[in-house]
CSV table of C-alpha atoms in Angstrom, one decimal:
chain,number,residue,atom,x,y,z
A,1,MET,CA,-17.9,-68.7,-33.3
A,2,GLY,CA,-14.7,-66.6,-33.8
A,3,LEU,CA,-14.3,-62.9,-33.7
A,4,GLU,CA,-18.1,-62.3,-33.1
A,5,THR,CA,-17.8,-64.2,-29.7
A,6,THR,CA,-14.8,-62.2,-28.9
A,7,SER,CA,-16.7,-59.0,-29.4
A,8,ALA,CA,-19.6,-60.0,-27.2
A,9,ASN,CA,-17.1,-61.6,-24.5
A,10,ALA,CA,-15.4,-58.1,-24.5
A,11,LEU,CA,-18.4,-56.6,-23.1
A,12,ARG,CA,-17.8,-58.7,-19.8
A,13,ALA,CA,-15.9,-56.9,-17.0
A,14,GLY,CA,-12.2,-57.3,-16.8
A,15,LEU,CA,-9.0,-56.4,-18.4
A,16,ARG,CA,-8.9,-57.6,-22.0
A,17,THR,CA,-6.6,-60.6,-21.9
A,18,LEU,CA,-4.5,-62.5,-24.6
A,19,VAL,CA,-3.6,-66.1,-23.6
A,20,VAL,CA,-0.2,-66.9,-25.1
A,21,GLY,CA,-0.3,-70.7,-25.8
A,22,ALA,CA,-3.5,-72.5,-27.1
A,23,GLY,CA,-2.8,-75.9,-25.5
A,24,SER,CA,-4.3,-77.7,-22.7
A,25,ALA,CA,-3.0,-75.1,-20.1
A,26,GLY,CA,-4.1,-72.2,-22.0
A,27,SER,CA,-7.5,-73.4,-22.9
A,28,ALA,CA,-8.1,-74.4,-19.2
A,29,LEU,CA,-6.9,-71.0,-18.1
A,30,ALA,CA,-9.1,-69.3,-20.3
A,31,ARG,CA,-12.2,-71.5,-19.4
A,32,ASP,CA,-11.6,-70.7,-15.7
A,33,LEU,CA,-11.0,-66.9,-16.4
A,34,LEU,CA,-14.4,-66.9,-18.1
A,35,ARG,CA,-16.1,-68.9,-15.3
A,36,THR,CA,-14.6,-66.7,-12.7
A,37,PRO,CA,-14.9,-63.0,-13.4
A,38,GLU,CA,-13.7,-62.1,-9.9
A,39,PHE,CA,-10.2,-62.7,-11.4
A,40,GLY,CA,-10.7,-59.4,-13.2
A,41,LEU,CA,-9.4,-60.8,-16.6
A,42,CYS,CA,-11.4,-61.2,-19.5
A,43,PRO,CA,-9.8,-63.5,-22.4
A,44,VAL,CA,-10.5,-62.2,-25.9
A,45,GLY,CA,-8.3,-65.0,-27.6
A,46,PHE,CA,-5.0,-67.0,-28.0
A,47,LEU,CA,-1.7,-66.7,-29.6
A,48,ASP,CA,0.0,-70.0,-30.8
A,49,ASP,CA,2.5,-71.0,-33.3
A,50,ASP,CA,0.4,-74.0,-34.6
A,51,PRO,CA,-0.9,-72.8,-37.9
A,52,HIS,CA,-3.6,-75.4,-37.7
A,53,LYS,CA,-5.3,-74.0,-34.6
A,54,LYS,CA,-8.0,-71.7,-35.6
A,55,GLU,CA,-10.1,-71.6,-32.4
A,56,VAL,CA,-10.0,-73.3,-29.0
A,57,ARG,CA,-13.1,-74.7,-27.4
A,58,VAL,CA,-13.4,-73.0,-23.8
A,59,ALA,CA,-16.8,-74.1,-22.5
A,60,GLY,CA,-19.3,-76.8,-22.9
A,61,PRO,CA,-22.6,-76.2,-24.8
A,62,PRO,CA,-24.6,-73.2,-24.2
A,63,TRP,CA,-27.2,-74.9,-22.1
A,64,GLU,CA,-24.5,-76.2,-19.7
A,65,GLU,CA,-22.7,-72.9,-19.1
A,66,PRO,CA,-25.3,-70.0,-20.4
A,67,GLY,CA,-23.6,-66.8,-21.3
A,68,LEU,CA,-20.1,-68.2,-22.0
A,69,PRO,CA,-18.6,-68.5,-25.5
A,70,GLU,CA,-18.0,-72.0,-26.5
A,71,THR,CA,-14.8,-71.0,-28.4
A,72,LEU,CA,-12.1,-68.4,-28.6
A,73,PRO,CA,-10.1,-67.5,-31.6
A,74,VAL,CA,-6.4,-68.2,-32.2
A,75,LEU,CA,-5.5,-64.7,-33.4
A,76,GLY,CA,-1.9,-65.3,-34.5
A,77,GLY,CA,1.5,-66.7,-33.7
A,78,LEU,CA,3.7,-65.4,-30.9
A,79,ASN,CA,5.5,-63.0,-33.2
A,80,GLU,CA,2.3,-61.3,-34.0
A,81,LEU,CA,1.8,-60.3,-30.4
A,82,VAL,CA,2.3,-56.6,-30.9
A,83,GLY,CA,-0.1,-56.2,-33.8
A,84,VAL,CA,-2.7,-58.5,-32.4
A,85,SER,CA,-2.5,-56.4,-29.0
A,86,LEU,CA,-2.9,-53.0,-30.8
A,87,GLU,CA,-5.8,-54.5,-33.0
A,88,PHE,CA,-7.8,-55.8,-30.1
A,89,GLY,CA,-7.0,-53.5,-27.4
A,90,VAL,CA,-5.0,-56.1,-25.2
A,91,GLU,CA,-4.3,-54.8,-21.6
A,92,VAL,CA,-3.0,-58.1,-20.1
A,93,VAL,CA,-0.8,-60.9,-21.6
A,94,VAL,CA,-0.8,-64.3,-20.0
A,95,LEU,CA,1.9,-66.9,-20.9
A,96,ALA,CA,0.7,-70.3,-20.8
A,97,ILE,CA,3.1,-72.5,-22.4
A,98,PRO,CA,4.9,-75.0,-20.0
A,99,GLY,CA,8.6,-75.0,-20.6
A,100,LEU,CA,8.8,-71.8,-22.9
A,101,PRO,CA,12.5,-71.2,-23.3
A,102,PRO,CA,13.5,-68.2,-21.3
A,103,GLU,CA,14.8,-66.1,-24.3
A,104,ASP,CA,11.2,-66.7,-25.8
A,105,PHE,CA,9.6,-65.7,-22.4
A,106,ARG,CA,11.5,-62.4,-22.5
A,107,LYS,CA,10.7,-61.7,-26.1
A,108,VAL,CA,7.0,-62.1,-25.3
A,109,ALA,CA,7.2,-59.9,-22.1
A,110,ALA,CA,9.1,-57.4,-24.0
A,111,ASP,CA,6.7,-57.2,-26.8
A,112,ALA,CA,3.7,-57.0,-24.3
A,113,SER,CA,5.2,-54.1,-22.5
A,114,ALA,CA,6.0,-52.3,-25.8
A,115,VAL,CA,2.2,-52.0,-26.3
A,116,GLY,CA,1.4,-51.3,-22.7
A,117,ALA,CA,0.1,-54.4,-21.6
A,118,SER,CA,1.1,-56.2,-18.1
A,119,VAL,CA,2.3,-59.8,-18.2
A,120,ARG,CA,1.3,-62.6,-16.0
A,121,TYR,CA,2.3,-66.4,-16.2
A,122,LEU,CA,1.3,-69.7,-15.0
A,123,PRO,CA,3.7,-71.8,-12.8
A,124,SER,CA,4.9,-75.1,-14.1
A,125,PHE,CA,2.1,-77.2,-15.8
A,126,LEU,CA,2.5,-80.0,-13.3
A,127,VAL,CA,1.6,-77.8,-10.5
A,128,ALA,CA,-1.4,-76.4,-12.5
A,129,LEU,CA,-2.7,-79.8,-13.1
A,130,ARG,CA,-2.9,-80.3,-9.3
A,131,ARG,CA,-5.3,-77.4,-9.0
A,132,ASP,CA,-9.1,-77.8,-9.4
A,133,VAL,CA,-9.1,-74.1,-11.2
A,134,VAL,CA,-6.0,-73.4,-13.2
A,135,GLY,CA,-6.9,-69.6,-12.9
A,136,SER,CA,-6.4,-69.8,-9.2
A,137,ASP,CA,-2.6,-70.1,-10.1
A,138,MET,CA,-2.9,-66.6,-11.7
A,139,ARG,CA,-4.1,-65.0,-8.7
A,140,THR,CA,-4.4,-66.3,-5.4
A,141,LEU,CA,-6.3,-63.3,-4.1
A,142,ASP,CA,-9.0,-61.3,-5.8
A,143,VAL,CA,-7.5,-58.0,-5.7
A,144,ASN,CA,-10.7,-56.6,-7.0
A,145,ARG,CA,-12.5,-57.4,-3.8
A,146,LEU,CA,-9.5,-56.2,-1.6
A,147,ILE,CA,-9.5,-52.7,-3.1
A,148,GLY,CA,-13.1,-52.4,-3.5
A,149,ARG,CA,-13.1,-51.7,-7.4
A,150,GLN,CA,-11.9,-53.2,-10.7
A,151,GLU,CA,-8.2,-53.0,-11.2
A,152,LEU,CA,-7.3,-50.2,-13.8
A,153,HIS,CA,-5.2,-50.5,-17.0
A,154,VAL,CA,-3.4,-47.3,-16.9
A,155,VAL,CA,-0.5,-47.3,-19.3
A,156,SER,CA,-1.0,-46.9,-23.0
A,157,ALA,CA,1.1,-47.8,-26.1
A,158,SER,CA,2.0,-44.3,-26.6
A,159,VAL,CA,4.4,-44.3,-23.6
A,160,ARG,CA,6.7,-46.0,-26.1
A,161,GLU,CA,7.3,-42.6,-27.7
A,162,VAL,CA,8.8,-41.3,-24.5
A,163,ILE,CA,11.2,-44.2,-23.9
A,164,ALA,CA,12.0,-46.0,-27.0
A,165,GLY,CA,15.6,-45.1,-28.0
A,166,ARG,CA,16.3,-42.9,-25.1
A,167,ARG,CA,18.7,-43.4,-22.1
A,168,VAL,CA,16.5,-43.8,-19.0
A,169,LEU,CA,17.7,-44.0,-15.5
A,170,VAL,CA,15.5,-45.5,-12.6
A,171,THR,CA,16.4,-44.7,-9.0
A,172,GLY,CA,15.5,-46.9,-6.2
A,173,ALA,CA,15.6,-49.7,-9.0
A,174,GLY,CA,16.0,-52.5,-6.5
A,175,GLY,CA,12.6,-51.9,-4.6
A,176,SER,CA,9.4,-53.4,-5.5
A,177,ILE,CA,8.1,-50.5,-7.5
A,178,GLY,CA,11.6,-49.6,-9.0
A,179,SER,CA,12.1,-53.1,-10.1
A,180,GLU,CA,8.6,-53.4,-11.8
A,181,LEU,CA,9.3,-50.1,-13.5
A,182,CYS,CA,12.3,-51.4,-14.8
A,183,ARG,CA,11.0,-54.5,-16.4
A,184,GLN,CA,8.2,-52.3,-18.0
A,185,VAL,CA,10.5,-49.6,-19.2
A,186,TYR,CA,12.9,-52.3,-20.6
A,187,GLY,CA,9.9,-53.6,-22.8
A,188,PHE,CA,9.4,-50.2,-24.6
A,189,GLY,CA,13.0,-50.3,-25.9
A,190,PRO,CA,15.0,-47.9,-24.4
A,191,SER,CA,18.7,-47.5,-25.8
A,192,LYS,CA,20.1,-47.9,-22.5
A,193,MET,CA,18.5,-48.4,-19.1
A,194,TYR,CA,20.6,-47.5,-15.9
A,195,MET,CA,19.2,-49.0,-12.7
A,196,LEU,CA,20.4,-47.2,-9.7
A,197,ASP,CA,20.3,-48.5,-6.1
A,198,HIS,CA,22.6,-48.3,-3.1
A,199,ASP,CA,21.8,-51.9,-2.3
A,200,GLU,CA,24.0,-54.0,-4.4
A,201,SER,CA,21.9,-57.5,-3.5
A,202,ASN,CA,18.8,-55.8,-5.0
A,203,LEU,CA,20.6,-54.7,-8.0
A,204,HIS,CA,21.9,-58.2,-8.7
A,205,ARG,CA,18.4,-59.9,-8.4
A,206,LEU,CA,16.9,-57.1,-10.5
A,207,GLN,CA,19.4,-57.9,-13.4
A,208,LEU,CA,18.5,-61.6,-13.1
A,209,ASP,CA,14.9,-60.8,-13.4
A,210,VAL,CA,15.0,-58.4,-16.2
A,211,TRP,CA,17.7,-60.1,-18.4
A,212,GLY,CA,17.5,-63.6,-17.0
A,213,GLU,CA,21.3,-63.6,-16.0
A,214,ALA,CA,23.1,-61.3,-13.8
A,215,LEU,CA,27.0,-61.0,-14.8
A,216,LEU,CA,27.2,-57.6,-13.1
A,217,ASP,CA,29.7,-56.7,-15.9
A,218,ASP,CA,28.3,-53.8,-17.5
A,219,ASP,CA,27.3,-50.0,-16.8
A,220,THR,CA,23.6,-50.5,-16.7
A,221,LEU,CA,23.9,-51.4,-12.9
A,222,VAL,CA,24.7,-48.2,-10.6
A,223,ILE,CA,25.7,-48.3,-7.1
A,224,ALA,CA,25.1,-45.0,-5.8
A,225,ASP,CA,23.6,-43.0,-2.7
A,226,ILE,CA,21.3,-40.1,-4.0
A,227,ARG,CA,22.4,-38.2,-0.9
A,228,ASP,CA,25.8,-38.1,-2.3
A,229,ARG,CA,25.8,-35.0,-4.7
A,230,PRO,CA,29.3,-35.3,-6.2
A,231,ARG,CA,28.6,-38.9,-7.2
A,232,ILE,CA,25.0,-38.1,-8.5
A,233,GLU,CA,26.5,-35.2,-10.6
A,234,GLN,CA,29.4,-37.3,-11.9
A,235,LEU,CA,26.8,-40.3,-12.9
A,236,PHE,CA,24.6,-37.8,-14.9
A,237,ARG,CA,27.6,-36.4,-16.7
A,238,ASP,CA,28.9,-39.8,-17.6
A,239,LEU,CA,25.7,-41.6,-18.4
A,240,LYS,CA,23.7,-38.6,-19.8
A,241,PRO,CA,20.1,-39.8,-19.1
A,242,GLU,CA,17.2,-38.4,-21.1
A,243,VAL,CA,14.4,-39.7,-19.0
A,244,VAL,CA,14.5,-40.2,-15.1
A,245,PHE,CA,12.1,-42.0,-12.9
A,246,HIS,CA,12.9,-41.1,-9.2
A,247,ALA,CA,11.7,-44.0,-7.1
A,248,ALA,CA,14.5,-43.9,-4.4
A,249,ALA,CA,13.2,-42.9,-1.1
A,250,HIS,CA,12.7,-43.5,2.7
A,251,LYS,CA,9.0,-44.3,3.1
A,252,HIS,CA,8.2,-46.0,6.3
A,253,LEU,CA,6.1,-43.6,8.3
A,254,PRO,CA,6.8,-44.6,12.0
A,255,LEU,CA,10.6,-45.1,11.4
A,256,LEU,CA,10.7,-41.4,9.8
A,257,GLU,CA,8.8,-40.1,12.7
A,258,ARG,CA,11.8,-41.2,14.9
A,259,HIS,CA,14.4,-40.3,12.5
A,260,PRO,CA,13.4,-37.1,10.6
A,261,CYS,CA,16.9,-36.1,9.7
A,262,GLU,CA,17.3,-39.3,7.7
A,263,ALA,CA,14.1,-38.6,6.0
A,264,VAL,CA,15.2,-35.1,5.0
A,265,LYS,CA,18.6,-36.3,3.6
A,266,SER,CA,17.0,-39.0,1.6
A,267,ASN,CA,13.6,-37.5,0.4
A,268,VAL,CA,14.2,-33.9,0.1
A,269,LEU,CA,18.1,-33.4,-0.4
A,270,GLY,CA,18.4,-36.6,-2.5
A,271,THR,CA,15.5,-35.4,-4.7
A,272,GLU,CA,17.3,-31.9,-5.0
A,273,ASN,CA,20.7,-33.8,-5.7
A,274,LEU,CA,18.9,-35.5,-8.7
A,275,VAL,CA,17.0,-32.5,-10.0
A,276,ARG,CA,20.0,-30.4,-10.1
A,277,ALA,CA,22.0,-32.8,-12.0
A,278,ALA,CA,19.2,-33.3,-14.2
A,279,LEU,CA,19.1,-29.6,-15.0
A,280,ASP,CA,22.9,-29.5,-15.5
A,281,ILE,CA,22.8,-31.9,-18.3
A,282,GLY,CA,19.4,-31.1,-19.9
A,283,VAL,CA,17.3,-34.2,-19.2
A,284,GLU,CA,14.1,-34.4,-21.1
A,285,ARG,CA,12.0,-35.9,-18.4
A,286,PHE,CA,11.9,-36.3,-14.8
A,287,ILE,CA,9.1,-37.8,-12.7
A,288,LEU,CA,9.2,-38.1,-9.1
A,289,ILE,CA,7.3,-40.8,-7.0
A,290,SER,CA,5.4,-39.4,-4.2
A,291,THR,CA,2.6,-40.3,-1.9
A,292,ASP,CA,-0.8,-39.2,-1.0
A,293,LYS,CA,0.6,-38.5,2.4
A,294,ALA,CA,2.1,-35.3,0.9
A,295,ALA,CA,-1.4,-33.8,0.6
A,296,ASP,CA,-1.9,-31.5,3.7
A,297,PRO,CA,1.0,-33.6,5.6
A,298,VAL,CA,1.0,-34.4,9.3
A,299,SER,CA,3.9,-36.9,9.0
A,300,VAL,CA,7.7,-36.7,8.5
A,301,LEU,CA,7.3,-38.7,5.4
A,302,GLY,CA,4.4,-36.7,4.0
A,303,ALA,CA,6.2,-33.3,4.8
A,304,THR,CA,9.5,-34.5,3.3
A,305,LYS,CA,7.7,-35.9,0.2
A,306,ARG,CA,5.7,-32.6,-0.3
A,307,LEU,CA,9.0,-30.7,-0.2
A,308,ALA,CA,10.5,-33.2,-2.9
A,309,GLU,CA,7.2,-32.3,-4.9
A,310,LEU,CA,7.8,-28.6,-4.6
A,311,ILE,CA,11.6,-29.1,-5.6
A,312,VAL,CA,10.3,-30.8,-8.8
A,313,GLN,CA,7.4,-28.3,-9.4
A,314,ALA,CA,9.8,-25.3,-8.9
A,315,ASN,CA,11.4,-26.2,-12.4
A,316,THR,CA,8.4,-25.5,-14.7
A,317,GLN,CA,10.5,-23.1,-16.7
A,318,ALA,CA,13.3,-25.5,-17.3
A,319,PRO,CA,13.7,-26.9,-20.8
A,320,GLY,CA,12.8,-30.4,-19.6
A,321,VAL,CA,9.7,-31.6,-18.1
A,322,PHE,CA,9.6,-32.0,-14.4
A,323,ALA,CA,6.4,-33.5,-12.7
A,324,GLY,CA,5.7,-36.2,-10.2
A,325,VAL,CA,3.0,-38.8,-9.1
A,326,ARG,CA,1.1,-39.7,-5.9
A,327,PHE,CA,0.5,-43.2,-4.9
A,328,GLY,CA,-1.9,-44.5,-2.4
A,329,ASN,CA,-0.7,-47.6,-0.4
A,330,VAL,CA,0.6,-50.2,-3.1
A,331,LEU,CA,-0.7,-53.7,-2.4
A,332,GLY,CA,2.1,-56.2,-2.8
A,333,SER,CA,4.9,-53.7,-2.4
A,334,ARG,CA,7.7,-54.6,0.1
A,335,GLY,CA,6.8,-53.9,3.5
A,336,SER,CA,3.1,-53.0,2.5
A,337,LEU,CA,-0.1,-53.8,4.4
A,338,LEU,CA,-0.6,-57.1,2.5
A,339,SER,CA,2.8,-58.5,3.1
A,340,VAL,CA,2.6,-57.7,7.0
A,341,LEU,CA,-1.0,-59.0,7.2
A,342,ALA,CA,0.1,-62.5,5.5
A,343,GLU,CA,2.8,-62.8,8.0
A,344,GLN,CA,0.5,-62.3,11.0
A,345,VAL,CA,-2.2,-64.4,9.6
A,346,ARG,CA,0.3,-67.2,8.9
A,347,GLY,CA,1.5,-66.9,12.5
A,348,GLY,CA,-2.1,-67.2,13.8
A,349,GLY,CA,-2.6,-63.6,14.7
A,350,PRO,CA,-3.5,-61.2,16.2
A,351,VAL,CA,-3.6,-58.9,13.4
A,352,THR,CA,-2.8,-55.2,14.3
A,353,VAL,CA,-4.8,-52.4,13.0
A,354,THR,CA,-4.3,-48.9,14.2
A,355,HIS,CA,-8.1,-47.8,14.6
A,356,PRO,CA,-11.4,-49.5,13.8
A,357,ASP,CA,-12.4,-46.8,11.4
A,358,VAL,CA,-9.0,-46.0,9.7
A,359,THR,CA,-9.1,-46.1,5.9
A,360,ARG,CA,-6.5,-45.7,3.0
A,361,PHE,CA,-6.5,-45.6,-0.7
A,362,PHE,CA,-5.1,-48.8,-2.4
A,363,MET,CA,-3.5,-49.5,-5.7
A,364,THR,CA,-1.8,-52.5,-7.4
A,365,ILE,CA,1.8,-52.5,-8.5
A,366,GLU,CA,0.6,-52.7,-12.0
A,367,GLU,CA,-1.4,-49.5,-11.4
A,368,ALA,CA,1.4,-47.7,-9.8
A,369,VAL,CA,3.9,-48.4,-12.5
A,370,GLY,CA,1.3,-47.4,-15.1
A,371,LEU,CA,0.6,-44.2,-13.4
A,372,VAL,CA,4.4,-43.4,-13.4
A,373,LEU,CA,4.8,-44.2,-17.2
A,374,GLU,CA,1.4,-42.4,-18.2
A,375,ALA,CA,2.6,-39.2,-16.3
A,376,GLY,CA,5.9,-39.4,-18.2
A,377,ARG,CA,4.0,-39.4,-21.3
A,378,MET,CA,1.3,-36.7,-20.4
A,379,ALA,CA,3.3,-34.3,-18.3
A,380,GLN,CA,3.8,-30.7,-19.5
A,381,GLY,CA,5.8,-29.7,-16.6
A,382,GLY,CA,4.9,-29.0,-12.9
A,383,GLU,CA,2.0,-31.4,-12.5
A,384,ILE,CA,1.4,-34.0,-9.7
A,385,PHE,CA,-0.7,-36.9,-11.1
A,386,VAL,CA,-3.0,-39.0,-9.1
A,387,LEU,CA,-5.0,-42.1,-9.8
A,388,ASP,CA,-8.5,-42.2,-9.2
A,389,MET,CA,-8.6,-45.1,-7.0
A,390,GLY,CA,-12.2,-45.0,-6.0
A,391,ASP,CA,-13.4,-44.9,-2.4
A,392,PRO,CA,-11.0,-45.4,0.3
A,393,VAL,CA,-11.0,-48.7,1.9
A,394,ARG,CA,-11.5,-49.5,5.6
A,395,ILE,CA,-8.6,-51.4,6.7
A,396,VAL,CA,-10.6,-53.7,8.9
A,397,ASP,CA,-12.8,-54.7,5.9
A,398,LEU,CA,-9.8,-55.5,3.8
A,399,VAL,CA,-8.4,-57.7,6.8
A,400,HIS,CA,-11.7,-59.7,6.8
A,401,LYS,CA,-11.8,-60.1,3.0
A,402,PHE,CA,-8.2,-61.2,3.0
A,403,VAL,CA,-8.6,-63.7,5.6
A,404,GLU,CA,-11.7,-65.3,3.8
A,405,GLN,CA,-9.8,-65.5,0.5
A,406,VAL,CA,-7.0,-67.5,2.2
A,407,ASN,CA,-9.4,-69.8,3.6
A,408,GLN,CA,-8.0,-69.2,7.3
A,409,PRO,CA,-10.2,-68.9,10.4
A,410,GLN,CA,-11.1,-65.6,11.5
A,411,VAL,CA,-8.2,-64.0,13.4
A,412,GLU,CA,-8.3,-61.5,16.3
A,413,ILE,CA,-7.9,-57.9,15.5
A,414,ARG,CA,-5.9,-55.9,18.0
A,415,PHE,CA,-6.3,-52.1,17.7
A,416,THR,CA,-2.9,-50.3,18.5
A,417,GLY,CA,-4.1,-46.6,18.3
A,418,LEU,CA,-3.1,-44.1,15.7
A,419,ARG,CA,0.7,-43.3,16.0
A,420,PRO,CA,2.2,-39.9,15.5
A,421,GLY,CA,1.9,-38.7,12.1
A,422,GLU,CA,-0.9,-41.0,11.2
A,423,LYS,CA,-4.2,-39.9,9.8
A,424,LEU,CA,-7.5,-41.4,10.3
A,425,HIS,CA,-8.3,-40.7,6.5
A,426,GLU,CA,-5.9,-39.6,3.6
A,427,ALA,CA,-6.7,-37.2,1.1
A,428,LEU,CA,-5.3,-37.4,-2.5
A,429,PHE,CA,-5.3,-33.6,-2.9
A,430,SER,CA,-4.8,-30.9,-0.2
A,431,GLN,CA,-7.4,-28.4,0.5
A,432,ALA,CA,-5.5,-25.7,-1.5
A,433,GLU,CA,-5.1,-27.9,-4.6
A,434,GLU,CA,-7.4,-28.0,-7.4
A,435,ARG,CA,-8.0,-31.4,-9.2
A,436,LEU,CA,-7.8,-31.1,-12.7
A,437,PRO,CA,-8.8,-33.5,-15.4
A,438,THR,CA,-6.3,-35.2,-17.9
A,439,GLU,CA,-6.6,-37.0,-21.1
A,440,HIS,CA,-6.7,-40.2,-19.2
A,441,PRO,CA,-10.3,-40.6,-17.9
A,442,ARG,CA,-9.2,-42.0,-14.5
A,443,VAL,CA,-6.1,-40.1,-13.9
A,444,TYR,CA,-6.2,-36.5,-12.5
A,445,ALA,CA,-3.5,-33.6,-12.0
A,446,THR,CA,-2.9,-30.7,-9.8
A,447,VAL,CA,-0.3,-28.1,-10.2
A,448,PRO,CA,1.3,-26.0,-7.2
A,449,PRO,CA,-0.6,-23.0,-5.6
A,450,VAL,CA,1.2,-19.8,-6.5
A,451,ASP,CA,2.4,-19.0,-3.0
A,452,SER,CA,3.6,-22.8,-2.3
A,453,LEU,CA,7.1,-22.6,-3.9
A,454,GLY,CA,8.7,-20.2,-1.4
A,455,ALA,CA,9.5,-23.1,0.8
A,456,VAL,CA,12.4,-24.3,-1.7
A,457,VAL,CA,14.3,-21.1,-1.0
A,458,ARG,CA,14.9,-22.0,2.8
A,459,LEU,CA,15.7,-25.6,2.2
A,460,PRO,CA,19.5,-24.9,2.9
A,461,ASP,CA,18.5,-24.3,6.6
A,462,LEU,CA,16.8,-27.6,6.7
A,463,TYR,CA,19.6,-29.5,5.2
A,464,GLY,CA,22.0,-27.8,7.7
A,465,ALA,CA,19.8,-29.1,10.6
A,466,ALA,CA,19.6,-32.6,9.1
A,467,ALA,CA,23.4,-32.5,8.6
A,468,GLY,CA,23.7,-31.8,12.2
A,469,ASN,CA,21.4,-34.6,13.2
A,470,ASP,CA,19.3,-32.1,15.1
A,471,ASN,CA,15.8,-33.8,15.1
A,472,GLU,CA,14.1,-31.0,16.9
A,473,ALA,CA,15.2,-28.2,14.6
A,474,VAL,CA,14.2,-30.4,11.7
A,475,ARG,CA,10.7,-30.7,13.1
A,476,VAL,CA,10.5,-27.0,13.6
A,477,LEU,CA,11.9,-26.1,10.3
A,478,LEU,CA,9.3,-28.5,8.5
A,479,THR,CA,6.4,-26.6,10.5
A,480,GLU,CA,7.9,-23.4,9.2
A,481,LEU,CA,8.3,-24.5,5.6
A,482,LEU,CA,4.9,-26.0,5.4
A,483,PRO,CA,2.0,-23.9,6.8
A,484,GLY,CA,-0.5,-26.3,8.2
A,485,TYR,CA,2.1,-29.1,9.0
A,486,ALA,CA,2.0,-30.1,12.7
A,487,SER,CA,4.4,-32.8,14.1
A,488,ALA,CA,2.8,-33.2,17.4
A,489,PRO,CA,1.9,-37.0,18.2
A,490,SER,CA,-1.6,-38.2,17.0
A,491,GLU,CA,-4.1,-38.6,19.8
A,492,GLY,CA,-4.1,-42.1,21.3
A,493,ALA,CA,-0.7,-42.7,19.8
A,494,ALA,CA,0.8,-46.2,20.6
A,495,ALA,CA,4.3,-47.3,20.8
A,496,PHE,CA,6.4,-47.6,17.7
A,497,ALA,CA,6.8,-51.3,18.1
A,498,ALA,CA,3.4,-51.9,16.8
A,499,PRO,CA,4.1,-53.8,13.3
A,500,TYR,CA,1.3,-52.3,11.2
A,501,PRO,CA,2.9,-50.5,8.3
A,502,ASP,CA,1.8,-47.2,6.7
A,503,ASP,CA,3.8,-46.6,3.6
A,504,PHE,CA,3.2,-46.3,-0.1
């Protein structure tokens, strides 16, 4: 049934998926993905190095499983991944070869990244055999149900033109977003990839993930604090990065409400240190990672990230391209709602939620990193890019869906009240910003209002207050620098001990 079946199957909902390995594990996986569209992955065919395999049976006769193809084609060998992916518009590559040598795994993963496809893989084959549905090993949670929409494939193969052969620096590389960004950047073939973080343990783990070994004996790992301007300037002079992805930040909203000086030092001063160093050496592209809380901010987190955006946007006349992205809440990132929710459910509850009606925009790590890479490709200078994340999700609804999926009894939900700096509902754009279309149908952009960049001139006053650890002076200056920002506690604010997180 071959390619005709694949074309018909492509009309099914889900990301176009290429299964690497046409053996028992691969065929079982493709079968389960076809039967279970909630996984959000739609297989179009296989790769396998066995020249005798032309197609693989993935379903019974049509009268047993109506609407599903009986077979899917083997589209080539493992070394043909790039060409096949481009020809068939592949968005996800799944590795389903038990015992694939680590060097072959890394080669497949790098080739997938080079065409803008994300990589997922099965655990050991023995573990898979013990499951009724092999596909459940791919995704223990139906993310589409949690976020209330289909997961998007954002990054395109054209990103390679921005990264291939260039020296790339990723700050905050050891974090959940930074580490995934490093893995995908590496697949696009940079001449050098520098991974900067102030936590040496995170860097060790990251190098192990990316290279399969962590000898810590070259200059790709950089221990540095972005708040240390002389160190940052020295690194940029020595490493001469051409592309910078800036993910390093303090991001936990409740902590930053209590420690605003630290938020200024990292999120604002740290960003300015990087931007100045980038300007000095002529960086080609600089992409800041920000948050939806920067739109009409009411929190220290949002205010400091908005100032970081303005620092980047103030350099539209620079020879290089300076732009940013705003994330919603990233499911699966370290310290995010999902990780805390899992811990609370595992402990038998109660689950803490700030308010019965609170909503947030959600995105997956793959979508977040895809947005960063696409922004790096599309940016002309000064834009802030935002992913169309559909309708905001009510946290209470997400809790109920999560509990259902992990087959746990319904847990008690305890409402703690909105805390200082928290909104009931987030917005992706401020009231003064215009949402502009881009060449990507699900990515929008905004440029700074003409009168918004004046705040950058007064930043030395803010830095002085932060250096003196004067929390009250910092709050007052944030209010003066960002009209509309108010640092007063939210109505019904609860104690900071409540574990419910609110970050990006």
